[in-house]
mmCIF file of C-alpha atoms in Angstrom:
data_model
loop_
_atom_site.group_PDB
_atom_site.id
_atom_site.type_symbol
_atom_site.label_atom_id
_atom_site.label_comp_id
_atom_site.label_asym_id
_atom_site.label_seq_id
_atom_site.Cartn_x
_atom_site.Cartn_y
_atom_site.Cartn_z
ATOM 1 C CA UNK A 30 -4.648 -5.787 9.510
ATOM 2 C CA UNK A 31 -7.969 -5.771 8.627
ATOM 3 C CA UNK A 32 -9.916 -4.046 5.285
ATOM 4 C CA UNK A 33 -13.487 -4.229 4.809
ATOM 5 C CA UNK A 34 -14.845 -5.967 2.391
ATOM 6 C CA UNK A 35 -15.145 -2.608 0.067
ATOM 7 C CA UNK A 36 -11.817 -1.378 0.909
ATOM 8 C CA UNK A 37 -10.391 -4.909 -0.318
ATOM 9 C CA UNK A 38 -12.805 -4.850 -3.655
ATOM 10 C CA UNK A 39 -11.121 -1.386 -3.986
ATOM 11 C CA UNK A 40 -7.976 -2.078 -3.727
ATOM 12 C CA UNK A 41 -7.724 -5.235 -6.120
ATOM 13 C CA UNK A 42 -9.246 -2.910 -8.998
ATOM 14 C CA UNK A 43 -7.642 -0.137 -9.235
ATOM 15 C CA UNK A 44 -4.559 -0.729 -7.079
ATOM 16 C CA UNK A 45 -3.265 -4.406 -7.451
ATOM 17 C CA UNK A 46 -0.635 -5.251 -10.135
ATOM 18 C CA UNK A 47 -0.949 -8.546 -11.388
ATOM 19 C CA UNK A 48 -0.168 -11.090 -8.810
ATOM 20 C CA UNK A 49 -0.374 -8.837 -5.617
ATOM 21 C CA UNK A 50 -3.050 -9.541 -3.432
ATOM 22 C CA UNK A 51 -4.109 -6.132 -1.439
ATOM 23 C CA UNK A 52 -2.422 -6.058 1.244
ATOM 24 C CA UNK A 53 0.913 -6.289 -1.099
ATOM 25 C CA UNK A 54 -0.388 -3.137 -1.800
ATOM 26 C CA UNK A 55 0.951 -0.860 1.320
ATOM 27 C CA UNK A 56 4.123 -2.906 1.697
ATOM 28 C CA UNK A 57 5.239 -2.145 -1.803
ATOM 29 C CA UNK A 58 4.513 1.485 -1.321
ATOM 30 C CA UNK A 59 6.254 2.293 1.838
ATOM 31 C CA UNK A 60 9.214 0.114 0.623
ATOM 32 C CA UNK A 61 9.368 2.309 -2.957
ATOM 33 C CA UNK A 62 8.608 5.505 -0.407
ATOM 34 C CA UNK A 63 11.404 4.488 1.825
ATOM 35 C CA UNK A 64 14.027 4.777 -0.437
ATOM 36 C CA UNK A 65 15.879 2.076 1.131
ATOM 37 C CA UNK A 66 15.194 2.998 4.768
ATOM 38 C CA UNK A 67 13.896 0.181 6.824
ATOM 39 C CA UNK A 68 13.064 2.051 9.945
ATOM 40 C CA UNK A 69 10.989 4.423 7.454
ATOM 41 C CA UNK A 70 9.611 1.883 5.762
ATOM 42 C CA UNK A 71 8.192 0.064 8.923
ATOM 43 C CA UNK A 72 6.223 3.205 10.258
ATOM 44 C CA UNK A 73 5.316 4.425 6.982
ATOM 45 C CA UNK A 74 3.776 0.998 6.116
ATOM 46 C CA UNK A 75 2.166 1.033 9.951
ATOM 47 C CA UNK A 76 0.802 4.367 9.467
ATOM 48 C CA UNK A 77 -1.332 3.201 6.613
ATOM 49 C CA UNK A 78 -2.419 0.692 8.162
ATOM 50 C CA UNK A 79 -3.940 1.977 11.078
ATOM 51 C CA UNK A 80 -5.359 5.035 8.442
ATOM 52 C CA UNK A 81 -3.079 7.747 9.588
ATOM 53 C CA UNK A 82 -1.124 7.928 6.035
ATOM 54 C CA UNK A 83 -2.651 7.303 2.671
ATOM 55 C CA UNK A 84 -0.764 8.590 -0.423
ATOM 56 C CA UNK A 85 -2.773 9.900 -3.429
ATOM 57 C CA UNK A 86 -4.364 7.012 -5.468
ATOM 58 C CA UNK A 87 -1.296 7.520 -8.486
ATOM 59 C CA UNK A 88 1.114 6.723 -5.914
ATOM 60 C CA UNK A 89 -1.032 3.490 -4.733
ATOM 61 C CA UNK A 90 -0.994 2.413 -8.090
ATOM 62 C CA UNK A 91 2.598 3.422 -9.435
ATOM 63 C CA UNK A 92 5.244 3.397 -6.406
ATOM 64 C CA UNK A 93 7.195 0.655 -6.740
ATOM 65 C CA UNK A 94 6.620 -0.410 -10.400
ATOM 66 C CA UNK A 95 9.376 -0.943 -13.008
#
């Protein structure tokens, strides 16, 4: 996995909860998106990834939180 430089700055303001680092970012979507589903979980967190899958920014921020 690799981010630029401005996709990382991106992500840690206005999509990192405090103590994720970005890339904590994808895996705690797809798991909150998977509903449990591991198989789902793996290809939905690929798919972002590679760029083929992003959700709208209020699910980056909010999936997953309590």
């Amino acid at each position: 996995m690799s981010f630029s430089k401005n996709a990382i700055q991106l992500l840690k303001e206005r999509y990192c909860h405090q103590g994720e680092i970005p890339q904590d970012v994808y895996k705690r979507v797809a798991n909150a998106l998977s509903l449990g589903d591991t198989k789902f979980e793996k290809r939905l967190y690929k798919a972002m990834l590679n760029g083929n899958f992003l959700p709208a920014s209020p699910t980056l921020r909010n999936a997953g939180i309590k």
